[in-house]
Protein backbone atom coordinates (compact mmCIF):
# COMPACT_ATOMS: atom_id res chain seq x y z
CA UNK A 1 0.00 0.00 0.00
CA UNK A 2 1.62 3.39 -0.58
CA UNK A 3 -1.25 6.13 -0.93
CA UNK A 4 -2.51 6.22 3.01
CA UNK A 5 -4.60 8.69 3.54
CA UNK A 6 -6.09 10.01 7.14
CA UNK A 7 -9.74 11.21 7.35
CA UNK A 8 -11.06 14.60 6.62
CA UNK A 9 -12.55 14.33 10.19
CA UNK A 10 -8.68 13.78 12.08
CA UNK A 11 -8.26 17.76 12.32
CA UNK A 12 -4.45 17.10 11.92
CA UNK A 13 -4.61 14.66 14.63
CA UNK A 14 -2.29 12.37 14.49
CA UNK A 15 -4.36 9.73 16.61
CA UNK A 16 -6.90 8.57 13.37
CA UNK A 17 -7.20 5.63 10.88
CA UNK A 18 -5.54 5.48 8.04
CA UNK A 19 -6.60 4.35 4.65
CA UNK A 20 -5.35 2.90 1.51
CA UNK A 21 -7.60 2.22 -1.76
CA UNK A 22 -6.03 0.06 -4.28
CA UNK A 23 -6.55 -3.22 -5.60
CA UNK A 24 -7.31 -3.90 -2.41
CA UNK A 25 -8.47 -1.65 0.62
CA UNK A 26 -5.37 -1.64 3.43
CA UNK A 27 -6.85 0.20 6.79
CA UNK A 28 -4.57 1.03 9.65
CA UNK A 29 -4.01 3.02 12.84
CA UNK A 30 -1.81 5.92 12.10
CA UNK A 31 -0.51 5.85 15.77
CA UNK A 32 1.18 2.55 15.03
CA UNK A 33 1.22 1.97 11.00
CA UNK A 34 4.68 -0.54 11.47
CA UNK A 35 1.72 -2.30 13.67
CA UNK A 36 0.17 -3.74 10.86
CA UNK A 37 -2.75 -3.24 8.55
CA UNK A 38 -6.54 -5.15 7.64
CA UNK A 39 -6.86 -5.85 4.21
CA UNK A 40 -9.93 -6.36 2.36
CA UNK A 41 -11.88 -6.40 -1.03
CA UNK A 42 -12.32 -3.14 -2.41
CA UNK A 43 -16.48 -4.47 -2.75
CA UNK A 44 -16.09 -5.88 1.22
CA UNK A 45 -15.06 -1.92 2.21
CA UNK A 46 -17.89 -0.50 -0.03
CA UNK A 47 -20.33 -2.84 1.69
CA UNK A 48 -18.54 -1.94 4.98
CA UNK A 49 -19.09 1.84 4.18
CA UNK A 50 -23.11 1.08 3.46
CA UNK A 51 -23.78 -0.44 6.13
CA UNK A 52 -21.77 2.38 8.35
CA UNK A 53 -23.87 5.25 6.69
């Protein structure tokens, strides 16, 4: 993943979660990103993001 972005919501906080669409969809915690990441299907985040709104 190489294109993280942090939510519009953060303020320039650096305590947020951190996203990366590609092929896939790489999420992480920007406090810790050598911590790890989830990855899932780019149609599992959209569903994700439905369900959330």
């Amino acid at each position: 993943m190489q294109a993280w972005r942090k939510s519009s919501h953060s303020g320039g906080n650096s305590e947020c979660v951190e996203v990366a669409i590609e092929r896939t969809v790489g999420v992480r915690d920007s406090k810790a990103p050598a911590a790890g990441q989830l990855t899932v299907s780019r149609r599992a985040w959209s569903a994700a993001l439905r369900r959330l709104r």
